[in-house]
C-alpha cells in the first residue's frame, strides 16, 4: 500500500519463477515474489528517485556520480570510508557502457559505510567461477540481462576489507532469454515473459517435462536443458 500510495502499480499476476525445486520447500523462494510493474524498472524507481531528489534539495543527500570505489578505508578493524578514482564525465544514455578514463582520485569518510553495488551478471567470468555445481557445467555461451557496470567488482573489494561473502552460488539464470536485436549494453539479452499456456520446447522440438512450465522453476529448467 505504501508503494501504491506513491503511484506504483502492479500487474495483477504474481510470478514464481524462482521457486527452485518445483514446490514451496525446494531450493528457492517459498512464496511468489516476482511482481511485474507498470513502467517496468523505471516505474519502480520513480517514487524513490523523487524522494531522494527532494532530500538532496534539503541538503540531506550528496551525489558523487562518476566516482569509482577501489578500496574501503579502515581505521583499525572498522570501515570508516572509501577511496577510489574520479572518472571523466560521460554523456552516454542510461544502460550504455561509459568511458573509464580517470581524471583524479577521491577519499570520503563516514560514520557507517553500506555497500549496495548490485550483482555479477555482466561479468561472465565471475558467473562461471561461482556457477552452482548442482547445475553442472556453465554454458559456453551466455547473454546478459544487466548493463556492463553490474560486474561484481565491489565483492572482492569488500572481501579485502574483511567482509564475508556468503551464498556465492545463489544466482538466478533465466532460460527465456533472447539476444536484443538493438542492444544497449554488451551481449544485451531480453527475457520473454511467457503466457500461462505457452508451448515450451527444447532445441530438438521436444516438450519440456512436468513441472518445467514457462515461468515456473527457472533453475530446474536450466538444469534440464
mmCIF file of C-alpha atoms in Angstrom, residues 8-181:
data_model
loop_
_atom_site.group_PDB
_atom_site.id
_atom_site.type_symbol
_atom_site.label_atom_id
_atom_site.label_comp_id
_atom_site.label_asym_id
_atom_site.label_seq_id
_atom_site.Cartn_x
_atom_site.Cartn_y
_atom_site.Cartn_z
ATOM 1 C CA UNK A 8 3.484 2.440 -8.305
ATOM 2 C CA UNK A 9 1.089 -0.014 -9.939
ATOM 3 C CA UNK A 10 1.436 -3.785 -10.140
ATOM 4 C CA UNK A 11 0.270 -6.146 -12.853
ATOM 5 C CA UNK A 12 -2.343 -8.370 -11.132
ATOM 6 C CA UNK A 13 -0.376 -11.615 -11.577
ATOM 7 C CA UNK A 14 2.487 -12.686 -9.312
ATOM 8 C CA UNK A 15 5.209 -14.851 -10.859
ATOM 9 C CA UNK A 16 7.068 -17.668 -9.120
ATOM 10 C CA UNK A 17 9.924 -18.494 -11.487
ATOM 11 C CA UNK A 18 12.358 -18.669 -8.564
ATOM 12 C CA UNK A 19 10.687 -21.453 -6.598
ATOM 13 C CA UNK A 20 13.701 -23.690 -7.235
ATOM 14 C CA UNK A 21 12.548 -27.261 -6.747
ATOM 15 C CA UNK A 22 9.023 -27.435 -8.112
ATOM 16 C CA UNK A 23 7.364 -26.654 -4.790
ATOM 17 C CA UNK A 24 7.458 -24.322 -1.804
ATOM 18 C CA UNK A 25 10.082 -26.357 0.063
ATOM 19 C CA UNK A 26 12.653 -26.523 -2.735
ATOM 20 C CA UNK A 27 15.890 -24.594 -3.224
ATOM 21 C CA UNK A 28 14.437 -21.157 -3.817
ATOM 22 C CA UNK A 29 11.697 -18.795 -2.700
ATOM 23 C CA UNK A 30 8.971 -20.324 -0.548
ATOM 24 C CA UNK A 31 6.416 -17.750 -1.733
ATOM 25 C CA UNK A 32 5.883 -15.962 -5.071
ATOM 26 C CA UNK A 33 7.867 -12.726 -5.224
ATOM 27 C CA UNK A 34 8.116 -11.905 -8.921
ATOM 28 C CA UNK A 35 5.985 -8.795 -9.344
ATOM 29 C CA UNK A 36 5.560 -7.190 -12.759
ATOM 30 C CA UNK A 37 5.045 -3.439 -12.537
ATOM 31 C CA UNK A 38 3.562 -0.892 -14.886
ATOM 32 C CA UNK A 39 6.506 1.091 -16.192
ATOM 33 C CA UNK A 40 8.959 -1.781 -15.542
ATOM 34 C CA UNK A 41 12.259 -0.809 -13.874
ATOM 35 C CA UNK A 42 11.979 2.970 -14.343
ATOM 36 C CA UNK A 43 8.452 2.778 -12.923
ATOM 37 C CA UNK A 44 9.744 1.023 -9.799
ATOM 38 C CA UNK A 45 12.488 3.595 -9.316
ATOM 39 C CA UNK A 46 10.430 6.727 -9.885
ATOM 40 C CA UNK A 47 8.846 7.066 -6.393
ATOM 41 C CA UNK A 48 12.256 6.605 -4.771
ATOM 42 C CA UNK A 49 14.048 8.924 -7.192
ATOM 43 C CA UNK A 50 11.557 11.658 -6.336
ATOM 44 C CA UNK A 51 12.121 11.238 -2.605
ATOM 45 C CA UNK A 52 15.902 11.195 -2.964
ATOM 46 C CA UNK A 53 15.844 14.311 -5.150
ATOM 47 C CA UNK A 54 13.730 16.068 -2.529
ATOM 48 C CA UNK A 55 16.227 15.054 0.162
ATOM 49 C CA UNK A 56 19.035 16.426 -1.989
ATOM 50 C CA UNK A 57 17.282 19.801 -2.207
ATOM 51 C CA UNK A 58 17.107 19.866 1.589
ATOM 52 C CA UNK A 59 20.826 19.121 1.857
ATOM 53 C CA UNK A 60 20.336 15.637 3.315
ATOM 54 C CA UNK A 61 21.986 13.725 0.463
ATOM 55 C CA UNK A 62 25.010 14.348 -1.762
ATOM 56 C CA UNK A 63 25.549 12.525 -5.056
ATOM 57 C CA UNK A 64 29.016 11.571 -6.269
ATOM 58 C CA UNK A 65 28.457 10.407 -9.825
ATOM 59 C CA UNK A 66 31.427 9.026 -11.772
ATOM 60 C CA UNK A 67 33.227 8.153 -8.526
ATOM 61 C CA UNK A 68 34.508 4.564 -8.664
ATOM 62 C CA UNK A 69 35.391 2.948 -5.344
ATOM 63 C CA UNK A 70 38.621 0.934 -5.338
ATOM 64 C CA UNK A 71 39.074 0.442 -1.606
ATOM 65 C CA UNK A 72 37.142 0.511 1.659
ATOM 66 C CA UNK A 73 39.156 2.662 4.066
ATOM 67 C CA UNK A 74 39.605 1.250 7.557
ATOM 68 C CA UNK A 75 40.560 2.603 10.943
ATOM 69 C CA UNK A 76 41.680 -0.480 12.804
ATOM 70 C CA UNK A 77 39.015 -3.108 12.175
ATOM 71 C CA UNK A 78 36.289 -0.568 11.378
ATOM 72 C CA UNK A 79 35.404 0.572 7.854
ATOM 73 C CA UNK A 80 35.312 4.368 8.007
ATOM 74 C CA UNK A 81 35.216 5.441 4.375
ATOM 75 C CA UNK A 82 36.014 4.782 0.735
ATOM 76 C CA UNK A 83 38.829 5.603 -1.701
ATOM 77 C CA UNK A 84 38.859 5.467 -5.459
ATOM 78 C CA UNK A 85 39.026 7.142 -8.861
ATOM 79 C CA UNK A 86 37.088 10.042 -10.310
ATOM 80 C CA UNK A 87 36.156 9.113 -13.873
ATOM 81 C CA UNK A 88 35.917 11.615 -16.679
ATOM 82 C CA UNK A 89 32.382 12.917 -17.361
ATOM 83 C CA UNK A 90 30.222 10.829 -19.682
ATOM 84 C CA UNK A 91 27.069 11.738 -21.597
ATOM 85 C CA UNK A 92 26.053 8.239 -22.727
ATOM 86 C CA UNK A 93 22.425 7.253 -22.302
ATOM 87 C CA UNK A 94 21.240 5.087 -19.420
ATOM 88 C CA UNK A 95 22.402 1.483 -19.733
ATOM 89 C CA UNK A 96 25.149 2.149 -22.280
ATOM 90 C CA UNK A 97 28.757 1.359 -21.422
ATOM 91 C CA UNK A 98 30.550 4.526 -20.351
ATOM 92 C CA UNK A 99 34.217 5.512 -20.609
ATOM 93 C CA UNK A 100 36.604 4.585 -17.777
ATOM 94 C CA UNK A 101 39.303 7.241 -18.202
ATOM 95 C CA UNK A 102 40.465 8.589 -14.832
ATOM 96 C CA UNK A 103 40.631 12.324 -14.117
ATOM 97 C CA UNK A 104 41.524 12.225 -10.417
ATOM 98 C CA UNK A 105 41.050 10.423 -7.124
ATOM 99 C CA UNK A 106 38.929 10.871 -4.007
ATOM 100 C CA UNK A 107 38.546 9.795 -0.403
ATOM 101 C CA UNK A 108 35.366 10.073 1.657
ATOM 102 C CA UNK A 109 34.731 9.243 5.308
ATOM 103 C CA UNK A 110 31.524 8.350 7.139
ATOM 104 C CA UNK A 111 30.213 7.003 10.430
ATOM 105 C CA UNK A 112 28.767 3.997 8.561
ATOM 106 C CA UNK A 113 29.516 2.527 5.132
ATOM 107 C CA UNK A 114 26.976 0.401 3.241
ATOM 108 C CA UNK A 115 27.956 -1.450 0.072
ATOM 109 C CA UNK A 116 24.991 -1.705 -2.324
ATOM 110 C CA UNK A 117 26.711 -2.416 -5.622
ATOM 111 C CA UNK A 118 24.428 -4.911 -7.337
ATOM 112 C CA UNK A 119 25.229 -8.339 -8.696
ATOM 113 C CA UNK A 120 27.671 -10.044 -11.062
ATOM 114 C CA UNK A 121 25.518 -10.736 -14.119
ATOM 115 C CA UNK A 122 27.587 -8.722 -16.613
ATOM 116 C CA UNK A 123 30.829 -10.418 -15.557
ATOM 117 C CA UNK A 124 30.623 -13.805 -17.244
ATOM 118 C CA UNK A 125 33.969 -14.885 -15.823
ATOM 119 C CA UNK A 126 32.742 -14.265 -12.280
ATOM 120 C CA UNK A 127 29.453 -16.003 -13.075
ATOM 121 C CA UNK A 128 31.357 -19.092 -14.210
ATOM 122 C CA UNK A 129 33.630 -19.016 -11.156
ATOM 123 C CA UNK A 130 30.576 -19.049 -8.884
ATOM 124 C CA UNK A 131 28.412 -21.333 -11.024
ATOM 125 C CA UNK A 132 26.422 -23.792 -8.846
ATOM 126 C CA UNK A 133 27.849 -27.309 -9.029
ATOM 127 C CA UNK A 134 24.328 -28.709 -8.807
ATOM 128 C CA UNK A 135 23.618 -27.241 -12.281
ATOM 129 C CA UNK A 136 26.540 -28.954 -13.993
ATOM 130 C CA UNK A 137 28.906 -27.096 -16.316
ATOM 131 C CA UNK A 138 28.244 -23.447 -17.063
ATOM 132 C CA UNK A 139 27.059 -22.704 -20.628
ATOM 133 C CA UNK A 140 29.799 -21.883 -23.128
ATOM 134 C CA UNK A 141 27.727 -19.021 -24.492
ATOM 135 C CA UNK A 142 25.837 -16.539 -22.333
ATOM 136 C CA UNK A 143 23.864 -13.383 -22.954
ATOM 137 C CA UNK A 144 23.428 -10.649 -20.396
ATOM 138 C CA UNK A 145 20.302 -9.213 -18.804
ATOM 139 C CA UNK A 146 22.060 -6.370 -16.974
ATOM 140 C CA UNK A 147 24.279 -3.410 -18.012
ATOM 141 C CA UNK A 148 28.075 -3.593 -18.093
ATOM 142 C CA UNK A 149 28.516 -1.895 -14.710
ATOM 143 C CA UNK A 150 26.940 -4.903 -12.939
ATOM 144 C CA UNK A 151 30.346 -6.548 -12.786
ATOM 145 C CA UNK A 152 30.667 -7.616 -9.136
ATOM 146 C CA UNK A 153 33.925 -5.705 -8.597
ATOM 147 C CA UNK A 154 32.814 -4.473 -5.152
ATOM 148 C CA UNK A 155 32.535 -8.035 -3.856
ATOM 149 C CA UNK A 156 36.298 -8.534 -3.935
ATOM 150 C CA UNK A 157 36.870 -5.024 -2.568
ATOM 151 C CA UNK A 158 34.524 -5.699 0.352
ATOM 152 C CA UNK A 159 36.187 -9.053 0.976
ATOM 153 C CA UNK A 160 39.628 -7.430 1.060
ATOM 154 C CA UNK A 161 38.328 -5.139 3.806
ATOM 155 C CA UNK A 162 37.160 -8.100 5.885
ATOM 156 C CA UNK A 163 33.658 -8.518 4.508
ATOM 157 C CA UNK A 164 32.156 -12.008 4.492
ATOM 158 C CA UNK A 165 30.727 -13.036 1.117
ATOM 159 C CA UNK A 166 28.067 -15.733 1.510
ATOM 160 C CA UNK A 167 25.945 -17.791 -0.895
ATOM 161 C CA UNK A 168 28.199 -17.100 -3.868
ATOM 162 C CA UNK A 169 26.389 -19.690 -5.977
ATOM 163 C CA UNK A 170 22.900 -18.291 -5.342
ATOM 164 C CA UNK A 171 22.175 -16.987 -8.815
ATOM 165 C CA UNK A 172 19.017 -16.871 -10.881
ATOM 166 C CA UNK A 173 19.551 -17.517 -14.583
ATOM 167 C CA UNK A 174 16.512 -17.331 -16.821
ATOM 168 C CA UNK A 175 16.197 -19.652 -19.796
ATOM 169 C CA UNK A 176 13.678 -17.431 -21.604
ATOM 170 C CA UNK A 177 16.387 -15.007 -22.768
ATOM 171 C CA UNK A 178 16.968 -13.986 -26.372
ATOM 172 C CA UNK A 179 19.538 -11.560 -27.787
ATOM 173 C CA UNK A 180 18.332 -7.992 -28.180
ATOM 174 C CA UNK A 181 18.196 -7.019 -31.844
#
